[in-house]
Short mmCIF file of C-alpha atoms in Angstrom, two decimals:
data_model
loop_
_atom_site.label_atom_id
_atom_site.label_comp_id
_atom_site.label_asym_id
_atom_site.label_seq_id
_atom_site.Cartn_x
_atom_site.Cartn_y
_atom_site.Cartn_z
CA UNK A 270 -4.54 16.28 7.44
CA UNK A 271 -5.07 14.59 4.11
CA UNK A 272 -8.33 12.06 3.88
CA UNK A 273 -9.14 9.67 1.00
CA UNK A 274 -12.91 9.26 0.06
CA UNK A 275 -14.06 5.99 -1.81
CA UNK A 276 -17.14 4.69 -2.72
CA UNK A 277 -18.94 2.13 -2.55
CA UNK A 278 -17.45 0.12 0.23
CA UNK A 279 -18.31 -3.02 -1.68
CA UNK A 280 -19.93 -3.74 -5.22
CA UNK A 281 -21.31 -6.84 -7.42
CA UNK A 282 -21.21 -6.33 -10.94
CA UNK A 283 -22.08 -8.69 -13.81
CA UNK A 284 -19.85 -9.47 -16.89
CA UNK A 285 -19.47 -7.06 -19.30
CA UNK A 286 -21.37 -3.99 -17.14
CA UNK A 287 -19.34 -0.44 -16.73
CA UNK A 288 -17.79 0.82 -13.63
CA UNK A 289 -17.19 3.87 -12.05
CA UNK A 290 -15.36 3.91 -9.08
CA UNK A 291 -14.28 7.29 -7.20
CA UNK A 292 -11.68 8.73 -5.13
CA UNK A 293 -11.31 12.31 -3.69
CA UNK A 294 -8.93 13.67 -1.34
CA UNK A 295 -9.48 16.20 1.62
CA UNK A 296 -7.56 18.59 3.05
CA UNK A 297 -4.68 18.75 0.69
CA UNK A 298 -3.83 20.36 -2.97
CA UNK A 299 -1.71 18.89 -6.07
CA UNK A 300 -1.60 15.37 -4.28
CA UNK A 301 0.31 12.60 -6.36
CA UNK A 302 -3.04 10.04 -6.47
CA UNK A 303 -2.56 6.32 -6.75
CA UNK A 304 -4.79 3.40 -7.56
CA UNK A 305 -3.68 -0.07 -6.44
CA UNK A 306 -6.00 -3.26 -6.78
CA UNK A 307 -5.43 -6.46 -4.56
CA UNK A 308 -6.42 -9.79 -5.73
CA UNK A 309 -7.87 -12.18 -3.37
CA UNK A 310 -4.64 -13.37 -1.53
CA UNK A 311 -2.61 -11.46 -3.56
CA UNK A 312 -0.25 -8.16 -2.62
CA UNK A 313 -1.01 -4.63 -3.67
CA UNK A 314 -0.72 -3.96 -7.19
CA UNK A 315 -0.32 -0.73 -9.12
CA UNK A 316 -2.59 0.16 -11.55
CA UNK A 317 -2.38 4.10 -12.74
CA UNK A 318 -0.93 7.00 -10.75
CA UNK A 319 -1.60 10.67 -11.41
CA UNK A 320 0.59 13.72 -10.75
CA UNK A 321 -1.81 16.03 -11.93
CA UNK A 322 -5.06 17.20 -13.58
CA UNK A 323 -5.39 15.25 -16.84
CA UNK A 324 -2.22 13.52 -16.34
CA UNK A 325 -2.85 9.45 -16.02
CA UNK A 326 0.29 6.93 -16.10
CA UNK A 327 -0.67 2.75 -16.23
CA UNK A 328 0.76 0.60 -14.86
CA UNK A 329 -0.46 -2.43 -16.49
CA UNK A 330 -2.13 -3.24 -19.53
CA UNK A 331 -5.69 -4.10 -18.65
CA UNK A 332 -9.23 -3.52 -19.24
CA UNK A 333 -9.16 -0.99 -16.74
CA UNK A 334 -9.08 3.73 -17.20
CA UNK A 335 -8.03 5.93 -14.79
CA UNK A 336 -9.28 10.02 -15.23
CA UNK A 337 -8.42 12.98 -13.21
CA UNK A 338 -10.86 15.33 -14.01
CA UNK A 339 -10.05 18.01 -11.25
CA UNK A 340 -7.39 17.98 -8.79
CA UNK A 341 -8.82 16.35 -5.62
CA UNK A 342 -11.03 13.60 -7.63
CA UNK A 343 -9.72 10.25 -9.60
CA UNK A 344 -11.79 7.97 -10.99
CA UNK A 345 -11.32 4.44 -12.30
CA UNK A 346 -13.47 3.65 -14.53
CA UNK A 347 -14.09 0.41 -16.98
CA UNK A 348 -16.16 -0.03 -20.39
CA UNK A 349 -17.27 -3.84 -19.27
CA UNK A 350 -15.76 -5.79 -16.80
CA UNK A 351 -14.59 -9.07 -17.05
CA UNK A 352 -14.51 -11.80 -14.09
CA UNK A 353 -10.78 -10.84 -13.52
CA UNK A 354 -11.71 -7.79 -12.59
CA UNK A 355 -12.84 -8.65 -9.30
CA UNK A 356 -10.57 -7.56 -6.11
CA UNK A 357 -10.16 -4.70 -3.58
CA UNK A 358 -9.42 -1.34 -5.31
CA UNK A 359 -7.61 1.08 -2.84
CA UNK A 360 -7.62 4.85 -3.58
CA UNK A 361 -4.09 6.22 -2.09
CA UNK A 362 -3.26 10.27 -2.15
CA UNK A 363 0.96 11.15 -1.53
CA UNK A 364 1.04 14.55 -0.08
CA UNK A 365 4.93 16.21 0.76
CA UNK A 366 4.04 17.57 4.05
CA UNK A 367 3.44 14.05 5.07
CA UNK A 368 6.13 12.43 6.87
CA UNK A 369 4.54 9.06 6.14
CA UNK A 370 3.90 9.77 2.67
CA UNK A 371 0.78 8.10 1.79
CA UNK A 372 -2.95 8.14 3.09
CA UNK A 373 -5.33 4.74 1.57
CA UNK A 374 -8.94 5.46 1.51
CA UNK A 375 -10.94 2.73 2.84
CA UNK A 376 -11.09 0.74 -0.30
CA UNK A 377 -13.84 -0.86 -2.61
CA UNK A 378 -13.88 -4.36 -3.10
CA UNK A 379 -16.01 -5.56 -6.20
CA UNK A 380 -16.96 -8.75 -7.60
CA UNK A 381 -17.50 -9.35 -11.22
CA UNK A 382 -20.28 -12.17 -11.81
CA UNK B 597 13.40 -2.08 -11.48
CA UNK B 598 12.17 -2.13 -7.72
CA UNK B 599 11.14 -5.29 -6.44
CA UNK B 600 9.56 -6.64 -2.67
CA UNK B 601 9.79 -9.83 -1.39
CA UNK B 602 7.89 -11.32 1.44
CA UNK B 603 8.71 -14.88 1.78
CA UNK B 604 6.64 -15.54 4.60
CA UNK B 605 2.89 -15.84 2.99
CA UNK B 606 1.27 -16.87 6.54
CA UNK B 607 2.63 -17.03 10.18
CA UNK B 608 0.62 -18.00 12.96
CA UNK B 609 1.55 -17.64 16.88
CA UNK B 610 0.33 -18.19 19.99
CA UNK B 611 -0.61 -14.89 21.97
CA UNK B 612 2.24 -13.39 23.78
CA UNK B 613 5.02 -15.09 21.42
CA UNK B 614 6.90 -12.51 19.03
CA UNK B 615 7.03 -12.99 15.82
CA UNK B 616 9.39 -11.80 12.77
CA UNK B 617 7.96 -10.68 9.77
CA UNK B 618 11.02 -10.63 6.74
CA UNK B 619 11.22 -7.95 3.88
CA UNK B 620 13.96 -8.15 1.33
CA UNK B 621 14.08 -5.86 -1.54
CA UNK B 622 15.80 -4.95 -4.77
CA UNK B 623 16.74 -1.08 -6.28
CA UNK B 624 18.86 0.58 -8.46
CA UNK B 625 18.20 3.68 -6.35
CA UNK B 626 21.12 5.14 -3.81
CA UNK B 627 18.21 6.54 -1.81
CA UNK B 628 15.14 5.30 -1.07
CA UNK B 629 12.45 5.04 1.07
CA UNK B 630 10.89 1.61 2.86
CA UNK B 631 7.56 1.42 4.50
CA UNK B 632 5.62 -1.58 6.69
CA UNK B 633 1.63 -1.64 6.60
CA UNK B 634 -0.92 -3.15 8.37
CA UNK B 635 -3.93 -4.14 6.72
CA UNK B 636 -7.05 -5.63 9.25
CA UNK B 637 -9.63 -7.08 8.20
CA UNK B 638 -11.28 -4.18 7.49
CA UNK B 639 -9.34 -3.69 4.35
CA UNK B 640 -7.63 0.02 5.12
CA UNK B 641 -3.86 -0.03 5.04
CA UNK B 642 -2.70 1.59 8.35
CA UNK B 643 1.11 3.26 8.12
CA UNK B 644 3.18 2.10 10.56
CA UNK B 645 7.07 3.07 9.97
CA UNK B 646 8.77 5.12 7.20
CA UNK B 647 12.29 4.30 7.17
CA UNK B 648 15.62 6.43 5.37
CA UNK B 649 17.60 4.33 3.39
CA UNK B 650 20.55 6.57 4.58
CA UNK B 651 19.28 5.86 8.08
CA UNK B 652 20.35 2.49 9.33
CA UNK B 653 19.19 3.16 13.27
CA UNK B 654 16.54 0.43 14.09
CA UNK B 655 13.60 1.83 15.73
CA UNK B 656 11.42 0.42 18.63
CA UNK B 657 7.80 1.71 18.84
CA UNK B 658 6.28 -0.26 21.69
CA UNK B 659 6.00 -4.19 21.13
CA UNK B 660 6.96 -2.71 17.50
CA UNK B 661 10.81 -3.06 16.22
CA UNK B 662 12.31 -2.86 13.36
CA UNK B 663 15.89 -4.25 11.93
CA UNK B 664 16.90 -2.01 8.72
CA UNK B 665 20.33 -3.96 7.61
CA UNK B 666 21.21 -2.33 4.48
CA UNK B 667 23.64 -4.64 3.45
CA UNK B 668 21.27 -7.45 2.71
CA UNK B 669 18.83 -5.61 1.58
CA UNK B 670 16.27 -6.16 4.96
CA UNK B 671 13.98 -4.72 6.68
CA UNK B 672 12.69 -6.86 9.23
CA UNK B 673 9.67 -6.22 11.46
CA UNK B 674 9.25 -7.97 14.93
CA UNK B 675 6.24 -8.26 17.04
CA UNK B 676 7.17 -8.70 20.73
CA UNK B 677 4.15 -10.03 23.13
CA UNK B 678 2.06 -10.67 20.55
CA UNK B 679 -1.58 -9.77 20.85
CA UNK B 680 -4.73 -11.30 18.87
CA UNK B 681 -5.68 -7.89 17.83
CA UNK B 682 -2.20 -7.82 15.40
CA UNK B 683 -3.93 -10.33 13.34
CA UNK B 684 -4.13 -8.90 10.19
CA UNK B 685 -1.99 -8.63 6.58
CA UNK B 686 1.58 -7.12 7.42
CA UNK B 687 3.03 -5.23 3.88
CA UNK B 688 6.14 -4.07 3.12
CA UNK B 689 6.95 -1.20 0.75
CA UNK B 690 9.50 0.46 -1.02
CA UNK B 691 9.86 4.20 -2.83
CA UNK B 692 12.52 6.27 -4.41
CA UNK B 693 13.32 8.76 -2.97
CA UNK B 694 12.66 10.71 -6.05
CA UNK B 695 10.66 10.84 -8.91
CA UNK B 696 7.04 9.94 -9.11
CA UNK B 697 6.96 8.50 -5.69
CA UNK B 698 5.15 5.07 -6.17
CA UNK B 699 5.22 2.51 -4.25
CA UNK B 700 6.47 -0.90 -4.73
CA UNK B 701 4.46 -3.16 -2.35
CA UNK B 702 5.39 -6.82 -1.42
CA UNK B 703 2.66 -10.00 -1.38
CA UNK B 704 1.79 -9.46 2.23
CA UNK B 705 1.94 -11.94 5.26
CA UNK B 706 -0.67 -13.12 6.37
CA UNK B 707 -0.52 -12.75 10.60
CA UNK B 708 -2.52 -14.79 13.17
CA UNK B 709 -2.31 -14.26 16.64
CA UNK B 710 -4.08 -17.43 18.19
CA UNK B 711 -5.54 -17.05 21.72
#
């Protein structure tokens, strides 16, 4: 069965520091990988999806970058956050032998201070 | 453009009440896929029902039902007996059903089961 890693479970950042936050999927190949952010009492929104090695799609204009360096890893990264960065970043991997459709890692949620 | 709406921001019952969480939505898609999530407080979203848009049978899992009405664009999700370990943040989803397969989520409800 397919299994979304994340890491860290929770980080504090300051204004204007990088981030690197990672994702990688077990048990599957070619997964469709998804990164989603919720806001503090706020639904799930999309953020960048990739179909493939190299291949990034955004969502949303924002200071936010999304790589896929190999097939089972995406990474969302940032050059400096800003405060409205902060929220609960969840890692999601679609693979076609799953009836459901969609595994979430456990998530990450950072706070910009 | 797809697009989720969850009216309902909070709820809160007393244990062993059942409750109705509502889910409208909006495609240009003929098929299409709609999903409900649970989200403790733990912050992982747990799957709970994947639903055909060319399937219209409702579906009973347990104290879990769920009323797919395709002509209003629903896709309601009732809690029967409620327990206080079903607090938690009930989402709604939708997907084509082709494509690049993301998903549309809605703002969440916000479900408390009070002892």
């Amino acid at each position: 069965s397919q299994t979304i890693h994340q890491w860290p479970a929770t980080l504090v950042q300051p204004v204007g520091s990088p981030l690197s936050l990672e994702c990688t999927v077990e048990g599957t190949s070619n997964p469709n990988l998804y990164w989603y952010r919720q806001a503090a009492g706020r639904g799930l929104q999309l953020l960048f999806y990739s179909v493939g090695i190299g291949q990034i799609s955004s969502e949303v204009p924002q200071n936010l970058s999304a790589s896929r360096p190999q097939d089972r890893q995406f990474i969302l990264s940032s050059k400096k956050l800003l405060l409205s960065d902060s929220g609960f970043y969840l890692c999601a991997g679609k693979n076609r032998q799953l009836s459901n459709g969609y595994t979430f890692g456990s998530g990450t949620r950072l706070t910009v201070v | 453009a797809q697009k989720v709406t969850q009216a309902q921001t909070e709820i809160s019952v007393v244990e062993k009440e059942d409750v109705t969480l509502d889910c409208v939505y909006e495609t240009r898609d003929t098929t299409y896929y709609l999903f409900w999530y649970k989200q403790p407080p733990s912050g992982e979203l747990v799957f709970l029902i994947r639903r055909n848009s060319f399937d219209e049978q409702n579906e009973i899992s347990g104290r879990y039902s769920w009323n797919f009405q395709k002509s209003t664009s629903s896709f309601n999700f009732t809690i029967t007996a409620s327990q206080v370990v079903d607090s938690a943040v009930y989402f709604c989803a939708l997907r084509a059903r082709f494509g690049n397969e993301k998903l549309t989520f809605g703002t969440g409800t916000r479900l408390t089961i009070i002892p």
